[in-house]
Coordinates of C-alpha atoms in Angstrom, one line a residue:
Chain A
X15 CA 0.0 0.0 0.0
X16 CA 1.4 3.6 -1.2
X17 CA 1.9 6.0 2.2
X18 CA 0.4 8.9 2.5
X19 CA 3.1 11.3 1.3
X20 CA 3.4 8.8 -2.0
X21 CA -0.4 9.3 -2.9
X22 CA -0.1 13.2 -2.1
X23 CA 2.9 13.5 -4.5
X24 CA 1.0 11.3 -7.1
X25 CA -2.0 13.5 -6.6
X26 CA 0.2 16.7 -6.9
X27 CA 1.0 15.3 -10.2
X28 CA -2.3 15.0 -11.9
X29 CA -3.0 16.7 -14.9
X30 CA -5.1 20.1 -14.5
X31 CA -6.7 19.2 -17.8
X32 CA -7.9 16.4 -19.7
X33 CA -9.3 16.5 -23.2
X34 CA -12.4 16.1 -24.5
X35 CA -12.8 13.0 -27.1
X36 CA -15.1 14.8 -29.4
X37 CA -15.3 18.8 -30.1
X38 CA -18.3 20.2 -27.8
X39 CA -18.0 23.3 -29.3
X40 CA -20.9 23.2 -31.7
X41 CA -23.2 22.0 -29.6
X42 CA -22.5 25.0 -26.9
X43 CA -22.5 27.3 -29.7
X44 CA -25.7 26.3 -31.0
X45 CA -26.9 27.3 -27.3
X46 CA -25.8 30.9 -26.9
X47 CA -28.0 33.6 -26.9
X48 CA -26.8 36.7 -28.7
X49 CA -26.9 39.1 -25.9
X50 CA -29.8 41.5 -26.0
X51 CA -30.0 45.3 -24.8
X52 CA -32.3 45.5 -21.8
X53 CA -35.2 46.5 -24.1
X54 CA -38.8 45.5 -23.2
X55 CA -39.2 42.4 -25.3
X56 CA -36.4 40.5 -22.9
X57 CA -38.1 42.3 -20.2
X58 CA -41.4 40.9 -21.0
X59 CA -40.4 38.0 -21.0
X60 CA -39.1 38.1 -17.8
X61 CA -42.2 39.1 -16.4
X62 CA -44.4 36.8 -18.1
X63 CA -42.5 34.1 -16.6
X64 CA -42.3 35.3 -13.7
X65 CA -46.0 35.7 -13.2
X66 CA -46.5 32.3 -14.8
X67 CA -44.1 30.8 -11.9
X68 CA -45.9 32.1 -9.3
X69 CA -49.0 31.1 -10.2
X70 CA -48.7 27.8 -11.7
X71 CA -46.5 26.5 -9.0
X72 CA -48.2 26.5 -5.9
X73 CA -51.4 25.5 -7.4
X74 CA -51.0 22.1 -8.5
X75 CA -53.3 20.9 -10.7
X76 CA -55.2 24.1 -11.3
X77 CA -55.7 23.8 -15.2
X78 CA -54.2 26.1 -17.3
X79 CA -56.5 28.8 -19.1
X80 CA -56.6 30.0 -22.0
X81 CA -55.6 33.5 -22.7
X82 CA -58.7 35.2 -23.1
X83 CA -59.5 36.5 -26.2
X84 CA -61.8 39.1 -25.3
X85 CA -61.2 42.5 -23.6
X86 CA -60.7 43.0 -19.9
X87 CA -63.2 41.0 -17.4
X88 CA -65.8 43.3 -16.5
X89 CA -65.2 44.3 -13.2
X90 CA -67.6 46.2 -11.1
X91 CA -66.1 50.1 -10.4
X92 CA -67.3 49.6 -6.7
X93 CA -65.6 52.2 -4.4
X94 CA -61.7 52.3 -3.2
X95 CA -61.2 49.1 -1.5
X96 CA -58.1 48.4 0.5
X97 CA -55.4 46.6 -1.5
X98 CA -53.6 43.3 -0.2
X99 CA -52.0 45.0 2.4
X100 CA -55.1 44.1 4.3
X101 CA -54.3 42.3 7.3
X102 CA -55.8 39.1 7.4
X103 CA -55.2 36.4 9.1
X104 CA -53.7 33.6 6.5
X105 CA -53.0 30.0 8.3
X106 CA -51.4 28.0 5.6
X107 CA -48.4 28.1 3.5
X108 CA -50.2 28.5 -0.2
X109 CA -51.9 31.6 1.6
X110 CA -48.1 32.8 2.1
X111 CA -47.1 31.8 -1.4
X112 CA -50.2 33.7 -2.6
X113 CA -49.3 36.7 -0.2
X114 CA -45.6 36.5 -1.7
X115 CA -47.0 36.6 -5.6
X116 CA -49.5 39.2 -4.6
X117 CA -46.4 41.5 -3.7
X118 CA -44.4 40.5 -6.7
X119 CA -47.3 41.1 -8.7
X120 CA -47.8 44.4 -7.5
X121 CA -43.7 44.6 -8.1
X122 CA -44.2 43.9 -11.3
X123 CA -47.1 46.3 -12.2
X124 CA -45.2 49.4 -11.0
X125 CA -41.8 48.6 -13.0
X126 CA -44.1 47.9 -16.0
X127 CA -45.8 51.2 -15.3
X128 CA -42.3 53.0 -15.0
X129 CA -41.1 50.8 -18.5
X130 CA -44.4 52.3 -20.5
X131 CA -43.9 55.6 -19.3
X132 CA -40.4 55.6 -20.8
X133 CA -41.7 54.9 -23.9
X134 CA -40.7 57.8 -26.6
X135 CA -43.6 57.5 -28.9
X136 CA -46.9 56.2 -28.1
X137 CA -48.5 54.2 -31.3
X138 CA -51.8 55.0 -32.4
X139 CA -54.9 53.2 -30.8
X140 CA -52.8 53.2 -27.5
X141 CA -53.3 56.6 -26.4
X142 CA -55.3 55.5 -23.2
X143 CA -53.0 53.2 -21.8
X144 CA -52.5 54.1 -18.9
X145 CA -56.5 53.7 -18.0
X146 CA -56.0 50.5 -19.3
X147 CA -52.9 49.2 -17.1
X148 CA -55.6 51.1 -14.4
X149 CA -58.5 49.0 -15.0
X150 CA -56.3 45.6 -15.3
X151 CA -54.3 46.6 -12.0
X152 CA -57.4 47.6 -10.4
X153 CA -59.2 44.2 -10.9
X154 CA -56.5 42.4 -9.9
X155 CA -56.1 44.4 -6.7
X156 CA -59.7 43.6 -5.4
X157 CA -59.2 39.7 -6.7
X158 CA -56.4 39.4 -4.4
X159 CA -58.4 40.9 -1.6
X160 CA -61.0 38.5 -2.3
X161 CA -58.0 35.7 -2.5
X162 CA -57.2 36.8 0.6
X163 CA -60.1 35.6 2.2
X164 CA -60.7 32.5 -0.1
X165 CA -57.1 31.6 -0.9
X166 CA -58.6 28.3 -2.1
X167 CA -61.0 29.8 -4.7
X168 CA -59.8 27.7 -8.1
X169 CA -62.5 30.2 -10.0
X170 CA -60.7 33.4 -8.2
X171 CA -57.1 32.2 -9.3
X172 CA -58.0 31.4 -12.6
X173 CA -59.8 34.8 -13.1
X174 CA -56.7 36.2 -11.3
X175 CA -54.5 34.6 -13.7
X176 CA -56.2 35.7 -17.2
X177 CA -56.0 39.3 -16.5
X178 CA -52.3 38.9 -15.6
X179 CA -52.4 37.2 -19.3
X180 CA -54.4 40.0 -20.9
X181 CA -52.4 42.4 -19.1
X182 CA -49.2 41.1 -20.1
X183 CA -50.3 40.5 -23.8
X184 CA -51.5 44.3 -24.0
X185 CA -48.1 45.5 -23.1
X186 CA -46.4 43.1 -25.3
X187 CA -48.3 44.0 -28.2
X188 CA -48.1 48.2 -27.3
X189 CA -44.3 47.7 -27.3
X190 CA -44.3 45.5 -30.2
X191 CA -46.3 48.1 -32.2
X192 CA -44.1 51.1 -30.4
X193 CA -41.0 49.2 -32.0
X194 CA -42.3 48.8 -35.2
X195 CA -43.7 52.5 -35.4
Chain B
X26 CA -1.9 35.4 -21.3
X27 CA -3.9 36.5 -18.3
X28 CA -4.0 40.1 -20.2
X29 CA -5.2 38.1 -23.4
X30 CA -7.7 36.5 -21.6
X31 CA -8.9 39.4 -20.1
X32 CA -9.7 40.8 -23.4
X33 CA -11.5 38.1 -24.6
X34 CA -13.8 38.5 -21.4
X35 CA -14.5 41.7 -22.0
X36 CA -15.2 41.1 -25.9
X37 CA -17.4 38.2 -24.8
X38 CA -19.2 40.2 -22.2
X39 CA -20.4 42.2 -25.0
X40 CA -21.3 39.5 -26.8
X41 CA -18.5 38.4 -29.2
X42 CA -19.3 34.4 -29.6
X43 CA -15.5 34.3 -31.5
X44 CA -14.2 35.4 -28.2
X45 CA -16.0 33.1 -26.1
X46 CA -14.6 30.4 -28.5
X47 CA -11.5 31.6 -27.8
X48 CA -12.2 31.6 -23.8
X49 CA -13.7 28.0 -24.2
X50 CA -10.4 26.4 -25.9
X51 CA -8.2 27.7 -23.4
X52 CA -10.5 26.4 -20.7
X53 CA -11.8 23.5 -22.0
X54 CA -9.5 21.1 -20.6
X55 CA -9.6 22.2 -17.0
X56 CA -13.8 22.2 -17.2
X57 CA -14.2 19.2 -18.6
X58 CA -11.8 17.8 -16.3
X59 CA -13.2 18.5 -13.0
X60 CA -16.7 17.1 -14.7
X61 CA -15.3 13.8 -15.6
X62 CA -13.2 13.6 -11.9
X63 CA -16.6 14.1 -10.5
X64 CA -19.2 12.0 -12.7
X65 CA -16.8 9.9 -13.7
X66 CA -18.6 9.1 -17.4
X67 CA -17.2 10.2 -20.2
X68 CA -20.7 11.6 -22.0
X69 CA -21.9 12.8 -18.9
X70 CA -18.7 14.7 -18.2
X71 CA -19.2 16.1 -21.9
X72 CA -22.2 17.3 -20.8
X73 CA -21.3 19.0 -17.8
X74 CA -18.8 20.8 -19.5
X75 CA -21.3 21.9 -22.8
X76 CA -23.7 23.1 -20.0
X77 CA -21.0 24.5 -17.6
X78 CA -19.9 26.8 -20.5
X79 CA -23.4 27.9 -21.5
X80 CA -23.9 28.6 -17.8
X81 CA -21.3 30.5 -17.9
X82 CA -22.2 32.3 -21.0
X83 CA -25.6 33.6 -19.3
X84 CA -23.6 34.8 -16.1
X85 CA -20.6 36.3 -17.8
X86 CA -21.9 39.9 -18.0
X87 CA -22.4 39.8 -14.1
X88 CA -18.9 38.7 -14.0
X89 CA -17.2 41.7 -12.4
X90 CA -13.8 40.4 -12.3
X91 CA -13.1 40.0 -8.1
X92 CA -11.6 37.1 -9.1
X93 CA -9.9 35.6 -12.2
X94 CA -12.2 34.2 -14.8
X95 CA -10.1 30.9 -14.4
X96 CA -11.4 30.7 -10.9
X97 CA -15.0 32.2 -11.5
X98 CA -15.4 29.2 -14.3
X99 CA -14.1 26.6 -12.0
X100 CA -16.7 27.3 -9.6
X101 CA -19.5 27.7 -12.5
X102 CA -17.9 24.2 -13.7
X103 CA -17.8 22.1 -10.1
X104 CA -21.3 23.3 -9.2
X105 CA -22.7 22.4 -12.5
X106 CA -21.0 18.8 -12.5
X107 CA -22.2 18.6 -8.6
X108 CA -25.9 19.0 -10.3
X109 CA -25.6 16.5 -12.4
X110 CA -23.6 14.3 -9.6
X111 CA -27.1 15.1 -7.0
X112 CA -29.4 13.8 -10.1
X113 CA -27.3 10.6 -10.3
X114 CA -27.5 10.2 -6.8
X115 CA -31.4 10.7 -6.7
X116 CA -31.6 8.1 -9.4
X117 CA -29.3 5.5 -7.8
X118 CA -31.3 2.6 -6.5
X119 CA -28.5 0.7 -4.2
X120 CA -26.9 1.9 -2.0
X121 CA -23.4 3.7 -2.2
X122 CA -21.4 0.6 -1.2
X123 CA -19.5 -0.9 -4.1
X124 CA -17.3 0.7 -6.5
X125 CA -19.4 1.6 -9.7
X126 CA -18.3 0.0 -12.9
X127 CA -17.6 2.5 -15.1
X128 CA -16.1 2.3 -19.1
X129 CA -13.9 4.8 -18.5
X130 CA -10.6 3.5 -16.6
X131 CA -10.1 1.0 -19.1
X132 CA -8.5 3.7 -20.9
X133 CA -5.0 2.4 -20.9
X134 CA -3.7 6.5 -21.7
X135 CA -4.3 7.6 -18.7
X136 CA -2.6 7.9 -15.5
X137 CA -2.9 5.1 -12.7
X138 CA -4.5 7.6 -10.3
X139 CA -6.3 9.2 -12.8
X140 CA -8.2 5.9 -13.1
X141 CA -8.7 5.3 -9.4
X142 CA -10.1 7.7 -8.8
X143 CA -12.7 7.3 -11.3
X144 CA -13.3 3.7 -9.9
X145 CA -13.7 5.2 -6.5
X146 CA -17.4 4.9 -5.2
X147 CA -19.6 8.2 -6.2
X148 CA -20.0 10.1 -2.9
X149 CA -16.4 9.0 -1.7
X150 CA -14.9 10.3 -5.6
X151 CA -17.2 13.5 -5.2
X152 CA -15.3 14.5 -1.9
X153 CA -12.2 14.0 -3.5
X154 CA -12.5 15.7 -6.1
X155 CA -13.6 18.7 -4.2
X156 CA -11.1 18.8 -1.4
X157 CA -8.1 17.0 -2.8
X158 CA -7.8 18.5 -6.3
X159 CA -10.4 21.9 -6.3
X160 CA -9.9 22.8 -3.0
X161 CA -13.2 23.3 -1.8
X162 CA -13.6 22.6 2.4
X163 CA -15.2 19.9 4.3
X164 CA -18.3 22.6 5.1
X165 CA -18.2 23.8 1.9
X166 CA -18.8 20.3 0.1
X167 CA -21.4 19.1 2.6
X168 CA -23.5 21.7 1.6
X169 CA -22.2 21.5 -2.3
X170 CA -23.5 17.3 -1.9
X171 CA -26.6 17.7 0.8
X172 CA -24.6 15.2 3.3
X173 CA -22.9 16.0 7.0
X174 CA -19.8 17.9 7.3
X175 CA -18.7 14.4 9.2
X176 CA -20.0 12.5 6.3
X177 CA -17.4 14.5 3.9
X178 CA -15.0 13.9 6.2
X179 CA -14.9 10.4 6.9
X180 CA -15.7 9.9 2.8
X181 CA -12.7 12.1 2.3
X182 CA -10.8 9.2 4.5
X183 CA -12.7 6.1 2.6
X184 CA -11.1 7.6 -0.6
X185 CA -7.6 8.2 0.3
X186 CA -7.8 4.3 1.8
X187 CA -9.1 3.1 -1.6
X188 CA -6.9 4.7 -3.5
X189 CA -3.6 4.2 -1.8
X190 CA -4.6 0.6 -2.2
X191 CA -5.4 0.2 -5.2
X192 CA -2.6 2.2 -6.6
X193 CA -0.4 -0.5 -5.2
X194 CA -2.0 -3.3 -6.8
X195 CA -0.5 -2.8 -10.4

């Protein structure tokens, strides 16, 4: 049996590389993203996964909607209600996980706001945007309070998610047309 | 070299794919190295490496040079290969016991450690790797592997036992 100090010196003699049978260059290549200015399609995309995440994960088996084809779900222009930050009581981890996307959401509606503003020229047909991103973010506000209190709602989530979705899609297509304008 | 390398960082941070070849056949060797110490399977380690350098493709513009790229893409490299190593471990199906048969050390080319320690069971090769030849710590690769710091230890031990024993045999 080799001591110690023997193995030590053979290990101090390994080689720091070793070579790769076959060239794995093209298949990396084939995988790199040209990198991309921060412009608002990347950012997009981040956000529609990111609201996709949080809601598809901690539902299980909720199934996944459509996206909507028709305008904004008619929602009821009842007074000011208190957002979210509504205390209530919540028992059970999904109600945290719903509590966590309801913040990220919100997250996500402001930098979107601050993104849209930025925009130098505002294509026709999308003069009223802002309303619109008010109506959507409005909605959403008082479906989360009612999520609050029925965390479990499946009817409530899904309603929850297909504004997100026509939300989302709205912006997409205002800076698609902003881009091409 | 270190200057040249520098400049194909920065060219690659801005996107230059040439440059990033150029980064990937300097480094190539050492990556795929470290994967096939760790996974000890020649098309897994290819792999590793393929996805080690893509990683590090994505996370190069947050690369903000506190250390050398060499050592930033080490540790892009180990943790990728240490994925792939927990996967293997969720699908093994006996326990951890025997040393694996692996195609690999037939290879008559390479060195007599060099095949040991690819015949060297996968937790005990996995904290060899890491402590002995990437110098990682004991704390660092228990949480790297999801075992006890004791349990890197006394794999750490099992290794060096195998090894110096087999080593002798030929």
């Amino acid at each position: 049996m080799k001591t110690e100090q023997q193995l030590d010196a053979m290990i101090s003699q390994l080689a720091p590389a070793l070579e790769p049978q076959r060239d794995l260059w093209p298949d990396i290549s084939a995988r790199l993203e040209p990198r991309q200015r921060r412009g608002y399609g990347a950012w997009l995309g981040v956000a529609a996964a990111a609201v996709l995440t949080l809601w598809f994960w901690p539902q299980q088996l909720v199934q996944v909607p459509q996206l909507a084809q028709n305008g904004p779900v008619a929602v009821s222009n009842e007074p000011q209600v208190q957002q979210a930050e509504a205390q209530v009581p919540m028992a059970n981890a999904d109600v945290s996980l719903l509590a966590v996307s309801e913040q990220l959401s919100r997250q996500l509606n402001e930098e979107q706001t601050r993104q849209l503003k930025a925009l130098q020229k505002i294509p026709d047909g999308f003069s009223d945007w802002s309303q619109q991103i008010a109506i959507w973010n409005k909605a959403q506000a008082q479906i989360e309070l009612a999520l609050a209190f029925q965390p479990d709602n499946q009817k409530l989530i899904q309603q929850l998610q297909r504004l997100q979705q026509q939300q989302l899609s709205y912006i997409a297509k205002l800076v698609e047309t902003s881009e091409l304008t | 070299m270190q200057q040249q390398v520098e400049t194909w960082v920065n060219q690659a941070k801005k996107g230059d794919q040439q440059a990033f070849y150029q980064l990937y056949h300097q480094f190539k060797g050492r990556v795929y190295a470290i994967c096939l110490r760790l996974l000890a399977d020649r098309s897994q380690a290819e792999d590793a490496t393929q996805e080690a350098f893509v990683r590090a493709w994505q996370q190069l513009p947050g690369f903000r040079g506190d250390s050398s790229f060499s050592t930033w893409l080490h540790s892009i490299s180990s943790r990728t290969a240490v994925d792939i190593w927990r996967k293997n471990k969720v699908m093994r199906l006996v326990v951890d016991e025997e040393p694996e048969e692996q195609g690999y050390f037939d290879a008559p080319e390479m060195p007599q450690l060099e095949q040991a320690i690819l015949r060297l069971p996968a937790q005990a090769r996995a904290v060899f790797v890491l402590f002995a030849l990437e110098g990682y710590q004991h704390n660092e690769i228990a949480d790297l592997l999801g075992i006890a710091e004791g349990s890197s230890k006394a794999q750490y031990h099992r290794a060096r036992q195998l090894l110096r024993s087999w080593v002798d045999e030929n």
